[in-house]
XYZ file of C-alpha atoms in Angstrom:
249
model
C 17.013 9.107 -5.147
C 18.231 10.759 -8.377
C 16.035 11.989 -11.220
C 17.476 9.252 -13.450
C 16.440 6.583 -10.956
C 12.929 8.023 -10.758
C 12.671 8.100 -14.561
C 13.683 4.440 -14.939
C 11.312 3.377 -12.164
C 8.405 5.180 -13.833
C 9.248 3.744 -17.265
C 9.473 0.242 -15.793
C 6.163 0.703 -14.012
C 4.474 1.889 -17.209
C 5.867 -0.939 -19.340
C 5.154 -3.671 -16.785
C 1.712 -2.320 -15.977
C 0.601 -2.154 -19.596
C 1.564 -5.739 -20.474
C -0.003 -7.016 -17.249
C -3.220 -5.200 -18.075
C -3.253 -6.563 -21.603
C -2.035 -10.148 -21.212
C -2.168 -10.875 -17.478
C 1.524 -11.799 -17.463
C 4.905 -10.506 -18.646
C 5.375 -7.776 -16.036
C 8.891 -8.885 -15.107
C 9.962 -9.139 -18.747
C 8.993 -5.548 -19.526
C 9.855 -3.907 -16.191
C 13.029 -5.620 -15.007
C 15.199 -4.169 -17.778
C 14.426 -0.677 -16.473
C 14.612 -1.550 -12.769
C 17.908 -3.435 -13.001
C 19.519 -0.341 -14.500
C 19.128 1.594 -11.255
C 18.511 -1.035 -8.543
C 20.214 -4.063 -7.056
C 18.858 -7.343 -8.495
C 17.278 -8.431 -5.210
C 15.377 -5.146 -4.870
C 14.371 -5.103 -8.542
C 12.927 -8.636 -8.381
C 11.118 -7.856 -5.118
C 9.511 -4.735 -6.603
C 8.442 -6.532 -9.784
C 6.912 -9.416 -7.841
C 4.951 -7.144 -5.499
C 3.884 -4.777 -8.263
C 2.750 -7.706 -10.441
C 0.622 -9.109 -7.636
C -1.007 -5.773 -6.808
C -1.721 -4.500 -10.311
C -2.861 -7.991 -11.270
C -5.826 -7.559 -8.924
C -7.350 -5.117 -11.410
C -7.086 -7.738 -14.126
C -8.855 -10.247 -11.888
C -11.848 -7.942 -11.693
C -12.120 -7.912 -15.493
C -12.524 -11.711 -15.657
C -14.226 -12.280 -12.304
C -17.232 -14.033 -13.880
C -15.048 -16.463 -15.824
C -12.981 -17.192 -12.703
C -16.031 -18.178 -10.652
C -17.548 -20.084 -13.588
C -14.400 -22.225 -14.009
C -13.002 -22.451 -10.476
C -12.270 -26.191 -10.697
C -10.205 -25.704 -13.846
C -8.295 -22.823 -12.278
C -7.493 -24.894 -9.197
C -5.898 -27.543 -11.431
C -3.216 -24.959 -12.164
C -2.928 -23.100 -8.861
C -2.768 -25.994 -6.378
C 0.115 -27.794 -8.164
C 1.756 -24.381 -8.689
C 1.782 -23.705 -4.948
C 3.261 -27.154 -4.365
C 5.907 -26.391 -6.972
C 7.198 -23.126 -5.482
C 8.955 -24.660 -2.436
C 10.190 -27.528 -4.642
C 11.831 -24.993 -6.936
C 13.404 -23.144 -4.026
C 14.773 -26.408 -2.595
C 16.282 -27.285 -5.999
C 18.336 -24.082 -6.032
C 21.198 -25.875 -4.280
C 21.322 -28.629 -6.912
C 20.386 -26.955 -10.206
C 22.154 -24.030 -11.839
C 19.371 -21.471 -12.291
C 21.298 -19.633 -15.023
C 21.591 -22.745 -17.184
C 17.933 -23.537 -16.626
C 16.926 -20.024 -17.674
C 18.872 -20.413 -20.930
C 17.194 -23.760 -21.662
C 13.759 -22.262 -21.017
C 14.665 -19.195 -23.106
C 15.665 -21.441 -26.013
C 12.354 -23.290 -25.881
C 10.360 -20.054 -25.660
C 12.229 -18.596 -28.642
C 11.670 -21.754 -30.699
C 7.989 -21.986 -29.803
C 7.225 -18.285 -30.194
C 9.236 -17.958 -33.391
C 7.724 -21.053 -34.993
C 4.058 -20.430 -34.205
C 4.004 -16.657 -33.826
C 4.073 -15.928 -37.545
C 2.117 -18.908 -38.876
C -1.419 -18.561 -40.166
C -2.711 -21.603 -38.274
C -2.273 -21.529 -34.494
C -1.843 -24.736 -32.444
C -5.121 -26.015 -30.958
C -5.973 -28.393 -28.116
C -9.755 -28.637 -27.875
C -10.179 -31.604 -25.526
C -10.134 -31.513 -21.726
C -6.642 -32.152 -20.357
C -6.810 -32.064 -16.535
C -3.541 -33.979 -16.030
C -1.648 -31.735 -18.430
C -3.151 -28.634 -16.796
C -1.907 -29.800 -13.405
C 1.538 -30.619 -14.813
C 1.792 -27.154 -16.367
C 0.794 -25.560 -13.058
C 3.408 -27.613 -11.191
C 6.078 -26.661 -13.735
C 5.154 -22.996 -13.398
C 5.450 -23.169 -9.616
C 8.809 -24.956 -9.753
C 10.223 -22.498 -12.290
C 8.882 -19.646 -10.176
C 10.760 -20.825 -7.111
C 13.858 -21.824 -9.058
C 14.290 -19.032 -11.570
C 11.350 -16.564 -11.275
C 9.849 -17.898 -14.518
C 6.435 -18.990 -13.269
C 4.550 -17.439 -16.190
C 6.395 -19.272 -18.967
C 4.706 -22.745 -18.870
C 1.100 -21.492 -18.545
C 1.648 -18.814 -21.204
C 2.779 -21.473 -23.685
C 0.045 -23.967 -22.808
C -2.825 -21.484 -22.689
C -1.844 -19.987 -26.043
C -2.631 -23.408 -27.548
C -6.092 -23.607 -26.004
C -8.777 -22.204 -28.352
C -10.690 -20.639 -25.464
C -12.251 -17.178 -25.503
C -9.721 -14.605 -24.351
C -11.568 -13.978 -21.085
C -11.374 -17.691 -20.174
C -7.662 -17.787 -20.970
C -7.018 -14.740 -18.834
C -9.200 -16.200 -16.049
C -6.509 -18.878 -15.617
C -3.324 -16.974 -16.427
C -4.014 -13.863 -14.323
C -5.004 -15.518 -11.010
C -2.235 -18.101 -11.386
C 0.353 -15.342 -11.648
C -1.165 -13.334 -8.794
C -1.113 -16.332 -6.437
C 2.374 -17.541 -7.382
C 3.844 -14.037 -7.280
C 2.197 -13.317 -3.938
C 3.865 -16.451 -2.589
C 7.163 -15.228 -4.033
C 6.692 -11.839 -2.342
C 6.081 -13.513 1.012
C 9.268 -15.556 0.677
C 11.295 -12.538 -0.439
C 9.984 -10.542 2.516
C 10.936 -13.385 4.848
C 14.472 -13.172 3.441
C 14.664 -9.409 4.060
C 14.361 -8.174 0.463
C 12.144 -5.208 1.362
C 14.373 -2.611 2.992
C 13.712 1.136 3.123
C 15.308 1.805 -0.275
C 13.213 -0.926 -1.905
C 9.985 0.483 -0.446
C 10.914 3.976 -1.673
C 11.521 2.690 -5.193
C 8.292 0.695 -5.084
C 6.355 3.836 -4.093
C 7.605 5.524 -7.278
C 6.967 2.610 -9.645
C 3.534 1.508 -8.404
C 1.455 4.586 -9.444
C 2.841 4.309 -12.975
C 1.950 0.626 -13.028
C -1.574 1.252 -11.768
C -2.124 3.830 -14.511
C -0.657 1.725 -17.310
C -2.604 -1.407 -16.369
C -5.815 0.438 -17.232
C -4.445 1.182 -20.696
C -3.560 -2.497 -21.075
C -7.055 -3.593 -20.036
C -8.506 -1.098 -22.537
C -6.439 -2.729 -25.321
C -7.355 -6.247 -24.118
C -11.057 -5.513 -24.483
C -10.576 -4.488 -28.119
C -8.745 -7.515 -29.552
C -10.349 -10.698 -30.839
C -9.858 -14.128 -29.251
C -7.394 -15.205 -31.980
C -5.497 -11.921 -31.742
C -5.143 -12.458 -28.004
C -3.856 -16.029 -28.504
C -1.348 -14.828 -31.092
C -0.207 -12.072 -28.736
C 0.489 -14.681 -26.039
C 2.632 -16.634 -28.504
C 4.586 -13.529 -29.515
C 4.951 -12.732 -25.819
C 6.567 -16.161 -25.360
C 9.098 -15.209 -28.050
C 9.733 -11.840 -26.400
C 10.072 -13.512 -22.990
C 12.664 -15.942 -24.339
C 14.654 -13.161 -26.017
C 14.452 -11.058 -22.850
C 15.748 -13.905 -20.648
C 18.571 -14.569 -23.121
C 19.541 -10.893 -23.308
C 19.618 -10.508 -19.506
C 21.684 -13.642 -18.986
C 24.146 -12.559 -21.673
C 24.459 -9.174 -19.957
C 23.047 -7.195 -22.856
C 20.936 -5.107 -20.434
């Protein structure tokens, strides 16, 4: 392993760990650009998925009270999401994942660009159990189909005027569960060879350190600032997907 490879792995771990600690999602967006520079795509995706699941456990501890206080609401997202993962994988033979990623990127860019810089944020105050379940299902399907499980819940939860801890108490465990399922499927398909484990061993300590910095920042923003950050993250996610698919990095 060269010094350049080690440097990119550490930078990816730091970037992905910080955004996971702050927002509970976005690890792949911030880490994959670094990892794909020095690793094969299959290894890079496997490392990001496993790292996201592991460092996300620290974020779960931060909102543990909110998770147990709203377990029924969380399950409305997770259960359909788990159903959606194998559906997404089965659709791979029928749907072009690249085209789908571009469509999702376009929607994320439109949504994030439109609402990210407006004074008034979108608000849905009422209970929406059917919509919650639909969003969870969509996240699971996109996770299996194009590794975009975080996009639908990030958009939907940014429109809910909940306290930031309640928002994170849905987004963080959803991502941990869906990504853990992804890791299991990648492992079944032989994604974790010796080189992948070696790269993971370099990136993980950086991620574990940076996630603490992200959690520190999370604790110091207001509820509205956190919602606005999620919306801007949607914009960044869309631009990142577009840039990767166009081969810009």
